[in-house]
Tab-separated table of N, CA and C in Angstrom:
chain	number	residue	atom	x	y	z
A	279	MET	N	-4.075	20.169	5.411
A	279	MET	CA	-4.724	18.814	4.798
A	279	MET	C	-3.687	17.904	4.925
A	280	SER	N	-4.547	16.894	5.107
A	280	SER	CA	-3.361	15.507	4.936
A	280	SER	C	-3.686	14.611	3.974
A	281	THR	N	-2.999	13.650	3.628
A	281	THR	CA	-3.560	12.513	2.617
A	281	THR	C	-4.486	11.544	3.191
A	282	ASN	N	-5.364	11.496	2.403
A	282	ASN	CA	-6.406	10.652	2.882
A	282	ASN	C	-6.074	9.006	2.381
A	283	LEU	N	-5.663	8.089	3.806
A	283	LEU	CA	-5.071	6.694	3.428
A	283	LEU	C	-6.231	5.924	2.800
A	284	GLN	N	-7.508	6.133	3.553
A	284	GLN	CA	-8.539	5.128	2.992
A	284	GLN	C	-8.872	5.502	1.445
A	285	GLU	N	-8.528	6.614	0.917
A	285	GLU	CA	-8.369	6.739	-0.548
A	285	GLU	C	-7.407	6.427	-1.242
A	286	LEU	N	-5.978	6.445	-0.553
A	286	LEU	CA	-4.873	6.545	-1.451
A	286	LEU	C	-4.534	5.022	-1.506
A	287	LEU	N	-4.941	4.068	-0.292
A	287	LEU	CA	-4.285	2.594	-0.252
A	287	LEU	C	-4.920	1.875	-1.286
A	288	PRO	N	-6.078	1.884	-1.624
A	288	PRO	CA	-6.663	1.043	-2.586
A	288	PRO	C	-6.169	1.180	-3.860
A	289	ASP	N	-5.492	2.466	-4.436
A	289	ASP	CA	-5.215	2.855	-5.589
A	289	ASP	C	-3.862	2.367	-5.709
A	290	LEU	N	-2.886	2.134	-4.678
A	290	LEU	CA	-1.510	1.479	-4.947
A	290	LEU	C	-1.420	0.109	-5.510
A	291	ASP	N	-0.333	0.303	-6.521
A	291	ASP	CA	-0.207	-1.029	-6.987
A	291	ASP	C	-1.305	-1.343	-7.850
A	292	GLY	N	-2.264	-0.791	-8.594
A	292	GLY	CA	-3.415	-1.208	-9.270
A	292	GLY	C	-4.686	-1.903	-8.163
A	293	GLY	N	-4.504	-1.376	-7.097
A	293	GLY	CA	-5.235	-1.999	-6.154
A	293	GLY	C	-5.075	-3.287	-5.562
A	294	VAL	N	-3.836	-3.762	-5.679
A	294	VAL	CA	-3.290	-4.762	-5.141
A	294	VAL	C	-2.689	-4.766	-3.532
A	295	PHE	N	-2.027	-3.476	-3.339
A	295	PHE	CA	-1.043	-3.130	-2.198
A	295	PHE	C	-1.990	-3.582	-0.890
A	296	GLU	N	-3.265	-3.022	-1.082
A	296	GLU	CA	-4.084	-3.729	0.385
A	296	GLU	C	-4.129	-4.911	0.593
A	297	GLN	N	-4.290	-5.719	-0.401
A	297	GLN	CA	-4.516	-7.170	-0.290
A	297	GLN	C	-3.064	-7.977	0.152
A	298	LYS	N	-2.051	-7.308	-0.274
A	298	LYS	CA	-0.809	-7.916	0.407
A	298	LYS	C	-0.726	-7.494	1.399
A	299	ILE	N	-0.952	-6.621	2.140
A	299	ILE	CA	-0.647	-6.138	3.506
A	299	ILE	C	-1.537	-7.183	4.245
A	300	ALA	N	-3.024	-7.399	3.824
A	300	ALA	CA	-3.985	-8.095	4.880
A	300	ALA	C	-3.209	-9.742	4.494
A	301	THR	N	-2.678	-9.835	3.510
A	301	THR	CA	-2.228	-11.320	3.344
A	301	THR	C	-1.057	-11.468	4.361
A	302	MET	N	0.010	-10.710	4.329
A	302	MET	CA	0.959	-10.848	5.141
A	302	MET	C	0.729	-10.946	6.695
A	303	LEU	N	0.055	-9.639	7.072
A	303	LEU	CA	-0.427	-9.731	8.277
A	303	LEU	C	-0.881	-11.223	8.893
A	304	SER	N	-2.005	-11.684	7.927
A	304	SER	CA	-2.654	-12.933	8.366
A	304	SER	C	-1.298	-14.234	8.656
A	305	GLU	N	-0.780	-14.293	7.567
A	305	GLU	CA	0.372	-15.365	7.512
A	305	GLU	C	1.115	-15.276	8.626
A	306	VAL	N	1.770	-14.110	9.127
A	306	VAL	CA	2.630	-13.783	9.830
A	306	VAL	C	1.914	-14.195	11.669
A	307	ALA	N	0.692	-13.791	11.474
A	307	ALA	CA	-0.076	-13.986	12.912
A	307	ALA	C	-0.492	-15.394	13.207
A	308	LEU	N	-0.358	-15.855	12.043
A	308	LEU	CA	-0.815	-17.485	12.293
A	308	LEU	C	0.518	-18.190	12.375
A	309	GLY	N	1.536	-17.888	11.774
A	309	GLY	CA	2.924	-18.282	12.210
A	309	GLY	C	3.251	-17.884	13.786
A	310	VAL	N	2.984	-16.754	14.188
A	310	VAL	CA	3.372	-16.344	15.690
A	310	VAL	C	2.563	-17.387	16.605
A	311	VAL	N	1.281	-17.491	16.629
A	311	VAL	CA	0.414	-18.327	17.456
A	311	VAL	C	0.761	-19.678	17.241
A	312	THR	N	1.317	-20.121	15.770
A	312	THR	CA	1.373	-21.614	15.911
A	312	THR	C	2.868	-22.032	16.553
A	313	HIS	N	3.784	-21.470	16.404
A	313	HIS	CA	5.097	-21.658	16.738
A	313	HIS	C	5.596	-20.800	17.949
A	314	GLY	N	4.743	-20.038	18.498
A	314	GLY	CA	5.289	-19.300	19.838
A	314	GLY	C	6.369	-18.192	19.896
A	315	ARG	N	6.564	-17.674	18.555
A	315	ARG	CA	7.837	-16.541	18.453
A	315	ARG	C	7.391	-15.495	17.502
A	316	GLN	N	7.837	-14.630	17.800
A	316	GLN	CA	7.617	-13.287	16.993
A	316	GLN	C	7.640	-13.234	15.460
A	317	GLY	N	7.062	-12.508	15.163
A	317	GLY	CA	6.989	-12.067	13.668
A	317	GLY	C	6.816	-10.533	13.282
A	318	LYS	N	7.426	-10.420	12.169
A	318	LYS	CA	7.227	-8.966	11.831
A	318	LYS	C	6.766	-8.570	10.281
A	319	VAL	N	5.913	-7.439	10.347
A	319	VAL	CA	5.569	-6.981	8.814
A	319	VAL	C	5.966	-5.622	8.984
A	320	THR	N	6.797	-5.471	7.588
A	320	THR	CA	7.112	-4.063	7.704
A	320	THR	C	6.753	-3.298	6.337
A	321	VAL	N	6.093	-2.003	6.423
A	321	VAL	CA	5.691	-1.252	5.382
A	321	VAL	C	6.832	-0.008	5.182
A	322	GLU	N	7.459	0.285	3.872
A	322	GLU	CA	8.063	1.156	4.061
A	322	GLU	C	7.591	1.970	2.554
A	323	PHE	N	7.830	3.206	2.580
A	323	PHE	CA	7.289	3.978	1.355
A	323	PHE	C	8.528	5.003	1.183
A	324	ASP	N	8.971	4.824	-0.293
A	324	ASP	CA	10.270	5.744	-0.757
A	324	ASP	C	9.724	6.648	-1.788
A	325	MET	N	9.839	7.835	-2.046
A	325	MET	CA	9.270	8.817	-2.905
A	325	MET	C	10.450	9.674	-3.555
A	326	LYS	N	10.347	9.605	-4.890
A	326	LYS	CA	11.336	10.186	-5.671
A	326	LYS	C	10.490	11.298	-6.644
A	327	GLN	N	10.721	12.227	-6.989
A	327	GLN	CA	10.135	13.454	-8.215
A	327	GLN	C	10.137	12.653	-9.266
A	328	ILE	N	9.068	13.028	-10.171
A	328	ILE	CA	9.329	12.263	-11.407
A	328	ILE	C	9.205	13.708	-12.380
A	329	GLY	N	10.787	13.655	-13.176
A	329	GLY	CA	11.136	14.951	-13.612
A	329	GLY	C	10.931	16.145	-12.736
A	330	GLU	N	10.281	17.194	-13.421
A	330	GLU	CA	10.265	18.473	-12.860
A	330	GLU	C	8.632	18.730	-12.697
A	331	THR	N	7.897	17.524	-12.432
A	331	THR	CA	6.552	17.711	-12.323
A	331	THR	C	6.128	17.757	-10.819
A	332	GLN	N	4.674	17.986	-10.774
A	332	GLN	CA	3.972	17.893	-9.433
A	332	GLN	C	3.696	16.302	-9.050
A	333	GLN	N	4.310	15.111	-9.373
A	333	GLN	CA	4.152	14.040	-9.154
A	333	GLN	C	5.262	13.266	-8.482
A	334	VAL	N	5.131	12.264	-7.721
A	334	VAL	CA	6.265	11.478	-7.342
A	334	VAL	C	5.933	10.078	-7.685
A	335	ALA	N	7.096	9.153	-7.714
A	335	ALA	CA	7.099	7.991	-7.838
A	335	ALA	C	7.183	7.459	-6.575
A	336	MET	N	6.261	6.585	-5.943
A	336	MET	CA	6.093	6.172	-4.607
A	336	MET	C	6.406	4.581	-4.797
A	337	LYS	N	7.583	4.224	-4.253
A	337	LYS	CA	7.911	2.838	-4.137
A	337	LYS	C	7.300	2.410	-2.865
A	338	HIS	N	6.354	1.430	-2.928
A	338	HIS	CA	6.100	0.924	-1.649
A	338	HIS	C	6.427	-0.647	-1.571
A	339	THR	N	7.142	-1.036	-0.474
A	339	THR	CA	7.989	-2.204	0.050
A	339	THR	C	7.264	-2.925	1.240
A	340	LEU	N	7.185	-4.092	1.111
A	340	LEU	CA	6.326	-4.865	2.137
A	340	LEU	C	7.293	-6.001	2.539
A	341	LYS	N	7.445	-6.341	3.674
A	341	LYS	CA	8.628	-7.365	3.927
A	341	LYS	C	7.804	-8.059	5.253
A	342	TYR	N	8.259	-9.513	5.305
A	342	TYR	CA	7.707	-10.153	6.501
A	342	TYR	C	8.707	-11.099	6.932
A	343	GLN	N	8.614	-11.306	8.475
A	343	GLN	CA	9.488	-12.487	8.889
A	343	GLN	C	8.168	-13.288	9.450
A	344	LYS	N	7.858	-14.444	9.232
A	344	LYS	CA	6.936	-15.293	9.674
A	344	LYS	C	7.759	-16.563	10.363
A	345	PRO	N	7.349	-16.903	11.560
A	345	PRO	CA	7.881	-17.878	12.201
A	345	PRO	C	7.483	-19.276	11.765
A	346	THR	N	8.562	-20.257	11.539
A	346	THR	CA	8.253	-21.543	11.149
A	346	THR	C	8.633	-22.528	12.125
A	347	LYS	N	8.343	-23.810	11.878
A	347	LYS	CA	8.710	-24.891	12.658
A	347	LYS	C	10.205	-24.927	13.138
A	348	ARG	N	11.350	-24.745	12.301
A	348	ARG	CA	12.480	-24.629	12.624
A	348	ARG	C	13.345	-23.200	12.260
A	349	GLY	N	12.677	-22.094	12.134
A	349	GLY	CA	13.335	-20.775	12.062
A	349	GLY	C	12.333	-19.826	11.554
A	350	LYS	N	12.554	-18.984	10.634
A	350	LYS	CA	11.487	-18.327	9.872
A	350	LYS	C	11.424	-18.318	8.594
A	351	ALA	N	10.467	-17.599	7.796
A	351	ALA	CA	10.486	-17.316	6.459
A	351	ALA	C	10.551	-15.735	6.273
A	352	THR	N	11.050	-15.237	5.202
A	352	THR	CA	11.233	-13.938	4.928
A	352	THR	C	10.722	-13.748	3.491
A	353	GLU	N	10.034	-12.781	3.338
A	353	GLU	CA	9.514	-12.341	1.905
A	353	GLU	C	9.499	-10.887	1.686
A	354	GLU	N	9.946	-10.448	0.433
A	354	GLU	CA	10.001	-8.707	0.287
A	354	GLU	C	9.268	-8.921	-0.759
A	355	ASP	N	8.504	-7.616	-0.986
A	355	ASP	CA	7.692	-7.431	-2.298
A	355	ASP	C	7.590	-5.950	-2.496
A	356	SER	N	8.285	-5.378	-3.532
A	356	SER	CA	8.275	-3.927	-3.837
A	356	SER	C	7.537	-3.555	-5.002
A	357	THR	N	6.858	-2.603	-4.984
A	357	THR	CA	6.206	-1.982	-6.211
A	357	THR	C	6.120	-0.539	-6.530
A	358	GLU	N	6.002	0.215	-7.465
A	358	GLU	CA	5.981	1.668	-7.443
A	358	GLU	C	4.493	1.943	-8.366
A	359	THR	N	4.180	3.277	-7.597
A	359	THR	CA	2.905	3.824	-8.325
A	359	THR	C	3.155	5.298	-8.106
A	360	PRO	N	2.983	5.955	-9.740
A	360	PRO	CA	3.060	7.384	-9.676
A	360	PRO	C	1.766	8.036	-8.996
A	361	LEU	N	2.138	9.246	-8.489
A	361	LEU	CA	0.978	9.890	-7.677
A	361	LEU	C	1.188	11.460	-8.040
A	362	TYR	N	0.125	11.718	-7.938
A	362	TYR	CA	-0.154	13.757	-8.090
A	362	TYR	C	0.076	13.892	-6.358
A	363	VAL	N	0.855	15.378	-6.350
A	363	VAL	CA	1.143	16.007	-5.214
A	363	VAL	C	0.241	17.169	-5.488
A	364	ALA	N	-0.701	17.652	-4.675
A	364	ALA	CA	-1.382	18.686	-4.696
A	364	ALA	C	-0.847	19.614	-3.926
A	365	ASN	N	-1.132	20.876	-4.225
A	365	ASN	CA	-0.475	22.336	-3.440
A	365	ASN	C	-0.092	22.276	-2.076
A	366	ASN	N	-1.283	21.209	-1.321
A	366	ASN	CA	-0.962	21.331	-0.127
A	366	ASN	C	-0.294	20.127	0.559
A	367	GLY	N	0.170	19.366	-0.572
A	367	GLY	CA	0.979	17.831	-0.187
A	367	GLY	C	-0.063	16.674	-0.086
A	368	ASP	N	-1.216	16.857	-0.083
A	368	ASP	CA	-1.948	15.655	-0.471
A	368	ASP	C	-1.757	14.967	-1.775
A	369	LEU	N	-1.641	13.468	-1.394
A	369	LEU	CA	-1.130	12.442	-2.581
A	369	LEU	C	-2.506	11.891	-3.041
A	370	ALA	N	-2.444	11.906	-4.208
A	370	ALA	CA	-3.620	11.383	-5.116
A	370	ALA	C	-3.271	10.321	-6.427
A	371	LEU	N	-3.870	9.534	-7.098
A	371	LEU	CA	-3.680	8.895	-8.245
A	371	LEU	C	-4.096	9.720	-9.092
A	372	PHE	N	-4.844	10.805	-8.932
A	372	PHE	CA	-5.206	11.578	-10.226
A	372	PHE	C	-5.116	13.060	-9.653
A	373	HIS	N	-4.951	14.098	-10.527
A	373	HIS	CA	-5.011	15.545	-10.107
A	373	HIS	C	-6.200	15.791	-9.879
A	374	HIS	N	-6.555	16.684	-8.465
A	374	HIS	CA	-7.538	16.896	-8.013
A	374	HIS	C	-8.505	17.522	-9.145
A	375	ASP	N	-8.190	18.229	-9.857
A	375	ASP	CA	-9.249	18.882	-10.830
A	375	ASP	C	-9.432	17.953	-12.048
A	376	GLN	N	-9.117	16.856	-12.298
A	376	GLN	CA	-9.227	16.004	-13.105
A	376	GLN	C	-10.609	15.318	-13.273
A	377	THR	N	-11.388	15.484	-14.533
A	377	THR	CA	-12.788	15.034	-14.620
A	377	THR	C	-12.828	13.412	-14.316
A	378	SER	N	-13.817	13.057	-13.650
A	378	SER	CA	-13.941	11.334	-13.358
A	378	SER	C	-14.201	10.877	-14.875
A	379	PHE	N	-13.661	9.663	-14.781
A	379	PHE	CA	-13.758	8.851	-15.810
A	379	PHE	C	-14.722	7.600	-15.513
A	380	GLY	N	-15.471	7.864	-14.404
A	380	GLY	CA	-16.650	7.097	-14.098
A	380	GLY	C	-16.600	5.540	-13.647
A	381	PHE	N	-15.200	5.495	-13.217
A	381	PHE	CA	-14.886	4.108	-12.359
A	381	PHE	C	-14.511	4.542	-11.122
A	382	MET	N	-14.552	3.633	-10.301
A	382	MET	CA	-14.390	3.819	-8.908
A	382	MET	C	-13.566	2.772	-8.326
A	383	ASN	N	-12.953	3.151	-7.017
A	383	ASN	CA	-12.111	1.768	-6.566
A	383	ASN	C	-12.940	0.836	-5.913
A	384	ARG	N	-12.313	-0.142	-5.317
A	384	ARG	CA	-13.226	-1.218	-4.725
A	384	ARG	C	-14.261	-0.730	-3.318
A	385	LYS	N	-13.394	0.058	-2.635
A	385	LYS	CA	-14.301	0.709	-1.383
A	385	LYS	C	-15.000	1.529	-2.020
A	386	GLN	N	-15.036	2.262	-2.764
A	386	GLN	CA	-16.051	3.474	-3.289
A	386	GLN	C	-17.375	2.600	-3.839
A	387	LYS	N	-16.919	1.404	-4.455
A	387	LYS	CA	-17.916	0.920	-5.054
A	387	LYS	C	-18.759	0.013	-4.284
A	388	ALA	N	-18.286	-0.596	-3.149
A	388	ALA	CA	-18.918	-1.332	-2.065
A	388	ALA	C	-19.427	-0.557	-1.112
A	389	GLU	N	-19.383	0.786	-0.955
A	389	GLU	CA	-19.949	1.714	-0.042
A	389	GLU	C	-21.350	2.364	-0.852
A	390	GLN	N	-21.588	2.134	-1.905
A	390	GLN	CA	-22.579	2.536	-2.756
A	390	GLN	C	-23.787	1.407	-3.079
A	391	GLU	N	-23.190	0.268	-2.938
A	391	GLU	CA	-23.907	-1.099	-2.952
A	391	GLU	C	-24.845	-1.394	-1.746
């Protein structure tokens, strides 16, 4: 089995990570078509084990280079989210056996409406 990104991404950085990616992609794309030069968006994930647990601290870093009239603008944003690692390697915000708290992420809520 592998990690379900559609479920994991909305949980990163308290639900803001997905919005940051979307904003950066749009800003860079606009700079590319406005100024006719190449832009770049980079997403990096670094993980380290939390103590001796089945959890990792995932650092997620977004970087972009957006063309401007006289050069380029760059920005970097790094945040960290603790994640549980299942026996098969799947990553999730909560342990797979944990009881539901009765709340859901934005995508799950939208799907039910």
